[in-house]
Amino acid sequence: MELETSFNYKSPVIRIHSGPESIEQIKKEVDRLGAQRAFIVCGKSVAREGHLLEVIRQTLGVRYAGTFDGVQKESPLSAVEACVEAARKAEADLLISVGGGTAVVTTRATVILLGEDGNAHDLCTQYPEGKPPVSPRLLKPKIPNFIVLTTPTIAALAAGGAVYDTIQSRRLELFDPKSRPASIFLDSRALGTAPSTLYLSTAMTTLVSTIEGLMSPALNGFSRADLTEALHLSLENLPEFVRRPEDPSIRNQLAIASILRMRGADALPRAGHSLITGLFHAVLGSYNNLSQGHAACTVLAAGMRFMGATPSAGLSNLTAAFGKEDITQAATAVTDLLQDLGIPTRLRELQIPKAGLEVVADNAMRDFYFRTAQYQISKQKALELLEEAW
């Protein structure tokens, strides 16, 4: 099947520094932007480790303006609002996220809320009854942000992020392309701080979303190139990571795969808005004590079989990567790989009761990714997919 030739691709301008001492490049990037008050955003584990933050502080020198270390899993709105107040009090003109996806999302949401009038409920994507979701246009300037990654998160290049309203039990999606990072740092010291179980889980999210991207009916030359390489890097390095989890080169390659995956998704219309992503978001929204990678892997095979029923230009790439002839065989191969890596492949392995699947299906129908997916399905079909994944 031919690749799509009608598309719009706006490549974001982002500098990526990789290597054993790439954090030292922060000073050069701060100078380039003319920032005077750089504010660090991280979680308690990064703060307790201490050494990484000290290296960044020394690199910043007099331009270090403070640290917020209250990042929490799933970026609850209360933690984000606390970060906004801390950054505002510090008069920050640059934010530096240090951590994985949660730190990145918290930082990005903080950038948006600092720049705009109104609260997260006013600024988030709205869901008019019977109509497509609408993301408000957030036109005010935003201060820049950098990312020092500790895990291979696909959130790194995103143009927004979802914070979790614990009172209303729902995700609030904040979208603004101006909140993308100006620079990303893949420093071996930073990537080496994350526990191997966490690193593996986030790398699995990259694998799942890469597979999903290659199955898009709108795949084009740009997206196929990045997503194919992201898939190869994941498949080559995931088994090696299980054997040698502390190897910095393996960690680096998996981090690169996550960035390639996001760049590849940017070349797709409705980048990243897809059925499998919507399903595992709904699982996480219903059972927020789970890891994202585990939730993603449990719905992958069912999603692959459903999406694979519609021919797409990326299917041959996908099946060839697994040495299989069709998507059903590829889904089986993926499941075998995940099991070899010790990753759950069924929702019941996550202690999710079958009786709880209808609530997950309800959450899926309210998820931005699910409602804007190129594969539109009913709640009943979503429930059937979840039951197949159970």
Short mmCIF file of C-alpha atoms in Angstrom, two decimals:
data_model
loop_
_atom_site.label_atom_id
_atom_site.label_comp_id
_atom_site.label_asym_id
_atom_site.label_seq_id
_atom_site.Cartn_x
_atom_site.Cartn_y
_atom_site.Cartn_z
CA MET A 1 0.00 0.00 0.00
CA GLU A 2 1.32 3.44 -0.94
CA LEU A 3 2.40 6.03 1.58
CA GLU A 4 0.31 9.14 2.11
CA THR A 5 1.52 12.09 0.01
CA SER A 6 -0.92 14.77 1.22
CA PHE A 7 0.06 15.93 4.71
CA ASN A 8 1.36 18.85 6.74
CA TYR A 9 4.52 18.38 8.78
CA LYS A 10 5.81 21.16 11.01
CA SER A 11 9.12 20.02 12.46
CA PRO A 12 9.79 21.59 15.88
CA VAL A 13 13.16 23.28 16.39
CA ILE A 14 14.74 21.39 19.29
CA ARG A 15 18.39 20.90 20.20
CA ILE A 16 19.40 17.49 21.52
CA HIS A 17 22.62 16.95 23.45
CA SER A 18 23.69 13.36 24.08
CA GLY A 19 26.72 11.90 25.82
CA PRO A 20 28.42 11.23 29.16
CA GLU A 21 28.69 14.92 30.07
CA SER A 22 25.96 16.55 28.02
CA ILE A 23 24.48 18.30 31.08
CA GLU A 24 27.40 20.72 30.94
CA GLN A 25 25.90 21.99 27.66
CA ILE A 26 23.05 23.53 29.65
CA LYS A 27 25.09 26.68 30.30
CA LYS A 28 25.58 27.23 26.58
CA GLU A 29 21.87 26.78 25.91
CA VAL A 30 20.93 29.14 28.74
CA ASP A 31 23.30 31.74 27.33
CA ARG A 32 21.84 31.27 23.86
CA LEU A 33 18.34 32.08 25.14
CA GLY A 34 19.50 34.88 27.42
CA ALA A 35 17.72 33.40 30.44
CA GLN A 36 18.66 34.74 33.86
CA ARG A 37 16.61 32.67 36.34
CA ALA A 38 16.55 28.94 35.62
CA PHE A 39 14.18 26.93 37.82
CA ILE A 40 14.44 23.12 38.21
CA VAL A 41 11.36 20.86 38.35
CA CYS A 42 11.75 17.28 39.61
CA GLY A 43 10.36 14.60 41.91
CA LYS A 44 11.44 13.50 45.36
CA SER A 45 13.55 10.59 44.07
CA VAL A 46 15.70 12.88 41.92
CA ALA A 47 16.00 15.34 44.79
CA ARG A 48 17.05 12.60 47.22
CA GLU A 49 19.69 11.31 44.82
CA GLY A 50 21.12 14.80 44.94
CA HIS A 51 24.22 14.47 42.76
CA LEU A 52 22.42 15.10 39.48
CA LEU A 53 20.80 18.29 40.75
CA GLU A 54 24.10 19.48 42.16
CA VAL A 55 25.77 19.10 38.76
CA ILE A 56 22.99 21.16 37.16
CA ARG A 57 23.16 23.81 39.88
CA GLN A 58 26.92 24.17 39.45
CA THR A 59 26.49 24.38 35.69
CA LEU A 60 23.89 27.15 36.06
CA GLY A 61 25.92 29.11 38.61
CA VAL A 62 24.31 32.46 39.46
CA ARG A 63 21.43 31.71 37.09
CA TYR A 64 20.07 28.98 39.32
CA ALA A 65 16.76 30.30 40.74
CA GLY A 66 15.52 27.35 42.78
CA THR A 67 13.98 23.87 42.69
CA PHE A 68 10.48 22.47 42.96
CA ASP A 69 10.73 18.79 43.98
CA GLY A 70 7.01 18.06 44.40
CA VAL A 71 6.37 16.29 41.08
CA GLN A 72 3.91 13.42 41.62
CA LYS A 73 2.81 10.46 39.53
CA GLU A 74 0.23 11.30 36.83
CA SER A 75 0.82 15.05 37.44
CA PRO A 76 -2.11 15.79 39.79
CA LEU A 77 -3.45 19.31 39.37
CA SER A 78 -2.63 20.24 42.97
CA ALA A 79 1.07 19.45 42.43
CA VAL A 80 1.13 21.37 39.14
CA GLU A 81 -0.49 24.41 40.76
CA ALA A 82 2.10 24.25 43.56
CA CYS A 83 4.85 24.21 40.94
CA VAL A 84 3.32 27.23 39.19
CA GLU A 85 3.33 29.20 42.43
CA ALA A 86 6.91 28.20 43.25
CA ALA A 87 8.14 29.14 39.77
CA ARG A 88 6.27 32.44 39.87
CA LYS A 89 7.71 33.27 43.30
CA ALA A 90 11.20 32.49 41.98
CA GLU A 91 10.58 34.83 39.00
CA ALA A 92 11.69 32.00 36.71
CA ASP A 93 12.29 32.76 33.05
CA LEU A 94 13.35 29.19 32.17
CA LEU A 95 12.21 25.82 33.55
CA ILE A 96 14.40 22.71 33.54
CA SER A 97 12.60 19.41 33.89
CA VAL A 98 14.74 16.66 35.45
CA GLY A 99 13.13 13.23 35.34
CA GLY A 100 10.77 11.16 33.23
CA GLY A 101 7.34 11.70 31.73
CA THR A 102 5.67 12.98 34.89
CA ALA A 103 8.31 15.66 35.45
CA VAL A 104 8.13 16.62 31.78
CA VAL A 105 4.32 16.94 31.83
CA THR A 106 4.34 18.87 35.12
CA THR A 107 6.92 21.28 33.70
CA ARG A 108 5.04 21.75 30.44
CA ALA A 109 1.74 22.33 32.23
CA THR A 110 3.49 24.84 34.50
CA VAL A 111 4.86 26.70 31.46
CA ILE A 112 1.33 26.95 30.05
CA LEU A 113 -0.33 28.04 33.29
CA LEU A 114 2.40 30.60 34.00
CA GLY A 115 1.83 32.21 30.62
CA GLU A 116 -1.95 32.26 30.48
CA ASP A 117 -4.76 33.87 32.45
CA GLY A 118 -7.26 31.43 33.88
CA ASN A 119 -7.03 28.00 35.46
CA ALA A 120 -6.48 24.54 34.03
CA HIS A 121 -10.22 23.90 33.71
CA ASP A 122 -10.61 27.02 31.56
CA LEU A 123 -7.55 26.29 29.42
CA CYS A 124 -7.89 22.55 28.88
CA THR A 125 -9.45 20.74 25.92
CA GLN A 126 -13.24 20.96 26.03
CA TYR A 127 -15.70 18.22 25.11
CA PRO A 128 -18.96 19.72 23.75
CA GLU A 129 -21.82 17.24 23.78
CA GLY A 130 -22.12 15.52 20.42
CA LYS A 131 -19.19 17.45 18.92
CA PRO A 132 -15.43 16.85 18.45
CA PRO A 133 -13.09 17.96 21.26
CA VAL A 134 -11.86 21.54 21.06
CA SER A 135 -8.46 22.70 22.36
CA PRO A 136 -8.50 26.45 23.15
CA ARG A 137 -5.91 28.50 21.31
CA LEU A 138 -3.42 29.67 23.91
CA LEU A 139 -1.76 32.64 22.26
CA LYS A 140 0.27 34.27 25.03
CA PRO A 141 4.10 33.91 25.07
CA LYS A 142 5.59 31.05 27.10
CA ILE A 143 8.92 30.88 28.87
CA PRO A 144 11.28 28.22 27.45
CA ASN A 145 11.95 24.87 29.04
CA PHE A 146 14.72 22.26 28.90
CA ILE A 147 14.48 18.54 29.62
CA VAL A 148 17.13 16.41 31.35
CA LEU A 149 15.72 12.92 30.80
CA THR A 150 16.08 10.09 33.26
CA THR A 151 13.76 7.68 31.39
CA PRO A 152 12.87 7.16 27.69
CA THR A 153 9.55 8.99 27.72
CA ILE A 154 7.50 9.73 24.61
CA ALA A 155 6.26 12.88 26.38
CA ALA A 156 9.53 14.68 25.67
CA LEU A 157 8.56 16.29 22.35
CA ALA A 158 4.83 16.69 22.97
CA ALA A 159 3.10 20.04 22.54
CA GLY A 160 1.13 19.75 25.74
CA GLY A 161 0.33 17.46 28.61
CA ALA A 162 -2.52 16.10 30.68
CA VAL A 163 -2.80 16.83 34.38
CA TYR A 164 -5.07 14.80 36.62
CA ASP A 165 -7.93 16.40 38.50
CA THR A 166 -8.21 14.15 41.55
CA ILE A 167 -11.49 15.78 42.68
CA GLN A 168 -13.34 15.18 39.41
CA SER A 169 -11.28 12.04 38.57
CA ARG A 170 -10.49 13.16 35.03
CA ARG A 171 -7.59 14.22 32.87
CA LEU A 172 -7.29 17.87 31.82
CA GLU A 173 -5.42 18.14 28.52
CA LEU A 174 -3.42 21.34 28.05
CA PHE A 175 -2.18 22.01 24.52
CA ASP A 176 0.22 24.68 23.29
CA PRO A 177 3.02 24.04 20.75
CA LYS A 178 5.00 26.86 22.37
CA SER A 179 5.47 24.64 25.41
CA ARG A 180 7.72 22.21 23.52
CA PRO A 181 11.27 22.01 24.94
CA ALA A 182 14.01 24.18 23.51
CA SER A 183 16.66 21.58 24.38
CA ILE A 184 16.79 17.95 25.50
CA PHE A 185 19.76 16.40 27.32
CA LEU A 186 20.47 12.66 27.17
CA ASP A 187 23.22 12.56 29.78
CA SER A 188 24.51 9.13 30.80
CA ARG A 189 24.55 10.14 34.47
CA ALA A 190 20.90 11.22 34.34
CA LEU A 191 19.70 8.20 32.36
CA GLY A 192 21.52 5.95 34.81
CA THR A 193 19.60 7.19 37.85
CA ALA A 194 16.24 5.55 37.06
CA PRO A 195 15.57 2.07 38.51
CA SER A 196 15.69 -0.62 35.85
CA THR A 197 12.03 -1.58 36.38
CA LEU A 198 10.90 2.00 35.75
CA TYR A 199 13.21 2.37 32.76
CA LEU A 200 11.89 -0.83 31.20
CA SER A 201 8.28 0.20 31.77
CA THR A 202 8.71 3.55 30.03
CA ALA A 203 10.63 1.92 27.17
CA MET A 204 7.65 -0.40 26.71
CA THR A 205 5.38 2.61 26.22
CA THR A 206 7.69 3.70 23.41
CA LEU A 207 7.45 0.26 21.79
CA VAL A 208 3.65 0.15 22.03
CA SER A 209 3.10 3.64 20.63
CA THR A 210 5.67 3.07 17.87
CA ILE A 211 3.83 -0.03 16.73
CA GLU A 212 0.59 1.89 16.79
CA GLY A 213 2.06 4.74 14.76
CA LEU A 214 3.27 2.37 12.04
CA MET A 215 -0.29 1.09 11.70
CA SER A 216 -1.68 4.54 10.95
CA PRO A 217 -3.58 4.73 7.64
CA ALA A 218 -2.04 8.19 7.14
CA LEU A 219 1.61 7.03 7.31
CA ASN A 220 3.97 9.10 5.14
CA GLY A 221 7.66 9.00 4.30
CA PHE A 222 8.73 11.18 7.24
CA SER A 223 6.71 9.29 9.83
CA ARG A 224 7.64 5.86 8.47
CA ALA A 225 11.37 6.64 8.58
CA ASP A 226 11.36 7.77 12.22
CA LEU A 227 8.91 5.15 13.47
CA THR A 228 10.70 2.30 11.70
CA GLU A 229 14.03 3.27 13.26
CA ALA A 230 12.37 3.70 16.67
CA LEU A 231 10.97 0.18 16.34
CA HIS A 232 14.34 -1.29 15.36
CA LEU A 233 16.13 0.45 18.24
CA SER A 234 13.49 -0.82 20.68
CA LEU A 235 13.57 -4.41 19.43
CA GLU A 236 17.38 -4.49 19.39
CA ASN A 237 17.90 -2.94 22.81
CA LEU A 238 15.03 -4.14 25.00
CA PRO A 239 16.31 -7.73 25.34
CA GLU A 240 19.82 -6.39 25.93
CA PHE A 241 18.49 -4.02 28.59
CA VAL A 242 17.01 -6.94 30.54
CA ARG A 243 20.43 -8.60 30.48
CA ARG A 244 22.47 -5.45 31.13
CA PRO A 245 20.14 -2.84 32.67
CA GLU A 246 22.94 -0.54 33.82
CA ASP A 247 24.67 -0.29 30.41
CA PRO A 248 24.63 3.45 29.54
CA SER A 249 24.75 2.86 25.78
CA ILE A 250 21.62 0.70 25.89
CA ARG A 251 19.79 3.26 28.00
CA ASN A 252 20.84 5.96 25.55
CA GLN A 253 19.54 4.05 22.52
CA LEU A 254 16.17 3.45 24.15
CA ALA A 255 15.93 7.16 24.96
CA ILE A 256 16.70 8.01 21.33
CA ALA A 257 13.98 5.58 20.25
CA SER A 258 11.45 7.49 22.37
CA ILE A 259 12.38 10.80 20.73
CA LEU A 260 12.24 9.30 17.23
CA ARG A 261 8.83 7.86 18.02
CA MET A 262 7.49 11.28 19.00
CA ARG A 263 9.04 12.98 16.00
CA GLY A 264 7.51 10.32 13.77
CA ALA A 265 4.11 10.90 15.35
CA ASP A 266 4.47 14.63 14.67
CA ALA A 267 4.56 13.81 10.95
CA LEU A 268 1.14 12.16 11.20
CA PRO A 269 -2.18 14.01 11.17
CA ARG A 270 -3.70 13.96 14.66
CA ALA A 271 -0.23 13.03 15.90
CA GLY A 272 -0.46 10.45 18.63
CA HIS A 273 -4.27 10.50 18.76
CA SER A 274 -4.96 6.84 18.51
CA LEU A 275 -7.03 3.94 19.68
CA ILE A 276 -4.47 1.92 21.65
CA THR A 277 -3.21 5.05 23.40
CA GLY A 278 -6.79 5.99 24.29
CA LEU A 279 -7.42 2.52 25.69
CA PHE A 280 -4.40 2.43 27.97
CA HIS A 281 -5.09 6.02 29.09
CA ALA A 282 -8.56 4.82 30.11
CA VAL A 283 -7.01 1.91 32.03
CA LEU A 284 -4.69 4.31 33.85
CA GLY A 285 -7.55 6.71 34.54
CA SER A 286 -9.54 3.90 36.12
CA TYR A 287 -6.64 2.32 38.03
CA ASN A 288 -4.04 5.04 38.53
CA ASN A 289 -1.75 2.87 40.65
CA LEU A 290 -0.50 1.12 37.49
CA SER A 291 2.59 1.86 35.43
CA GLN A 292 1.97 3.34 32.00
CA GLY A 293 4.13 0.75 30.27
CA HIS A 294 2.26 -2.18 31.81
CA ALA A 295 -1.12 -0.68 30.99
CA ALA A 296 -0.04 -0.08 27.39
CA CYS A 297 1.29 -3.60 26.88
CA THR A 298 -1.88 -5.28 28.11
CA VAL A 299 -4.05 -3.71 25.37
CA LEU A 300 -1.44 -3.85 22.59
CA ALA A 301 -2.17 -7.22 20.97
CA ALA A 302 -5.95 -6.70 20.90
CA GLY A 303 -5.46 -3.24 19.41
CA MET A 304 -3.02 -4.56 16.81
CA ARG A 305 -5.44 -7.21 15.63
CA PHE A 306 -8.28 -4.69 15.38
CA MET A 307 -6.26 -1.98 13.60
CA GLY A 308 -4.53 -4.55 11.38
CA ALA A 309 -7.84 -5.48 9.78
CA THR A 310 -7.54 -2.23 7.79
CA PRO A 311 -4.61 -2.28 5.33
CA SER A 312 -2.04 0.47 5.88
CA ALA A 313 1.35 1.38 4.42
CA GLY A 314 3.18 0.56 7.65
CA LEU A 315 1.90 -2.99 8.09
CA SER A 316 4.62 -4.51 5.92
CA ASN A 317 7.29 -2.69 7.97
CA LEU A 318 5.72 -3.93 11.15
CA THR A 319 5.29 -7.55 10.16
CA ALA A 320 8.77 -7.66 8.58
CA ALA A 321 10.34 -6.35 11.81
CA PHE A 322 8.96 -9.41 13.59
CA GLY A 323 9.69 -11.77 10.69
CA LYS A 324 5.99 -12.55 10.25
CA GLU A 325 3.58 -12.61 7.33
CA ASP A 326 0.51 -10.93 8.83
CA ILE A 327 -0.58 -8.78 11.75
CA THR A 328 -2.04 -11.68 13.73
CA GLN A 329 1.32 -13.43 13.72
CA ALA A 330 3.06 -10.13 14.57
CA ALA A 331 0.71 -9.59 17.53
CA THR A 332 1.57 -13.06 18.79
CA ALA A 333 5.29 -12.34 18.35
CA VAL A 334 4.96 -9.09 20.31
CA THR A 335 3.15 -10.92 23.10
CA ASP A 336 5.90 -13.55 23.21
CA LEU A 337 8.55 -10.84 23.37
CA LEU A 338 6.80 -9.05 26.23
CA GLN A 339 6.41 -12.27 28.18
CA ASP A 340 10.11 -13.04 27.68
CA LEU A 341 10.86 -9.60 29.12
CA GLY A 342 8.64 -10.28 32.13
CA ILE A 343 6.01 -7.72 31.09
CA PRO A 344 2.28 -8.35 31.75
CA THR A 345 0.27 -8.92 28.57
CA ARG A 346 -3.24 -9.28 30.04
CA LEU A 347 -5.35 -6.83 32.02
CA ARG A 348 -6.10 -9.53 34.59
CA GLU A 349 -2.37 -9.75 35.33
CA LEU A 350 -2.67 -6.17 36.61
CA GLN A 351 -5.36 -7.31 39.08
CA ILE A 352 -8.09 -5.55 37.12
CA PRO A 353 -11.43 -7.35 37.63
CA LYS A 354 -13.45 -8.20 34.55
CA ALA A 355 -16.42 -6.47 36.16
CA GLY A 356 -14.42 -3.23 36.06
CA LEU A 357 -13.96 -3.16 32.29
CA GLU A 358 -17.18 -1.25 31.62
CA VAL A 359 -15.89 1.64 33.71
CA VAL A 360 -12.68 1.57 31.66
CA ALA A 361 -14.75 1.63 28.44
CA ASP A 362 -16.70 4.64 29.78
CA ASN A 363 -13.42 6.45 30.47
CA ALA A 364 -12.16 5.61 26.99
CA MET A 365 -15.14 7.36 25.40
CA ARG A 366 -14.13 10.56 27.24
CA ASP A 367 -10.44 10.34 26.37
CA PHE A 368 -9.07 12.93 23.91
CA TYR A 369 -6.85 10.43 22.12
CA PHE A 370 -9.64 7.91 21.80
CA ARG A 371 -12.23 10.40 20.57
CA THR A 372 -9.90 11.85 17.92
CA ALA A 373 -8.49 8.50 16.76
CA GLN A 374 -8.62 7.64 13.09
CA TYR A 375 -10.35 4.42 14.11
CA GLN A 376 -13.67 5.56 15.59
CA ILE A 377 -15.47 2.84 17.54
CA SER A 378 -18.44 2.56 19.87
CA LYS A 379 -18.35 1.95 23.59
CA GLN A 380 -19.53 -1.61 22.96
CA LYS A 381 -16.59 -2.26 20.63
CA ALA A 382 -14.20 -0.69 23.13
CA LEU A 383 -15.60 -3.03 25.77
CA GLU A 384 -15.10 -6.01 23.44
CA LEU A 385 -11.45 -5.02 22.88
CA LEU A 386 -10.93 -4.69 26.62
CA GLU A 387 -12.51 -8.08 27.20
CA GLU A 388 -10.19 -9.56 24.55
CA ALA A 389 -7.26 -7.92 26.36
CA TRP A 390 -8.43 -9.23 29.74
#
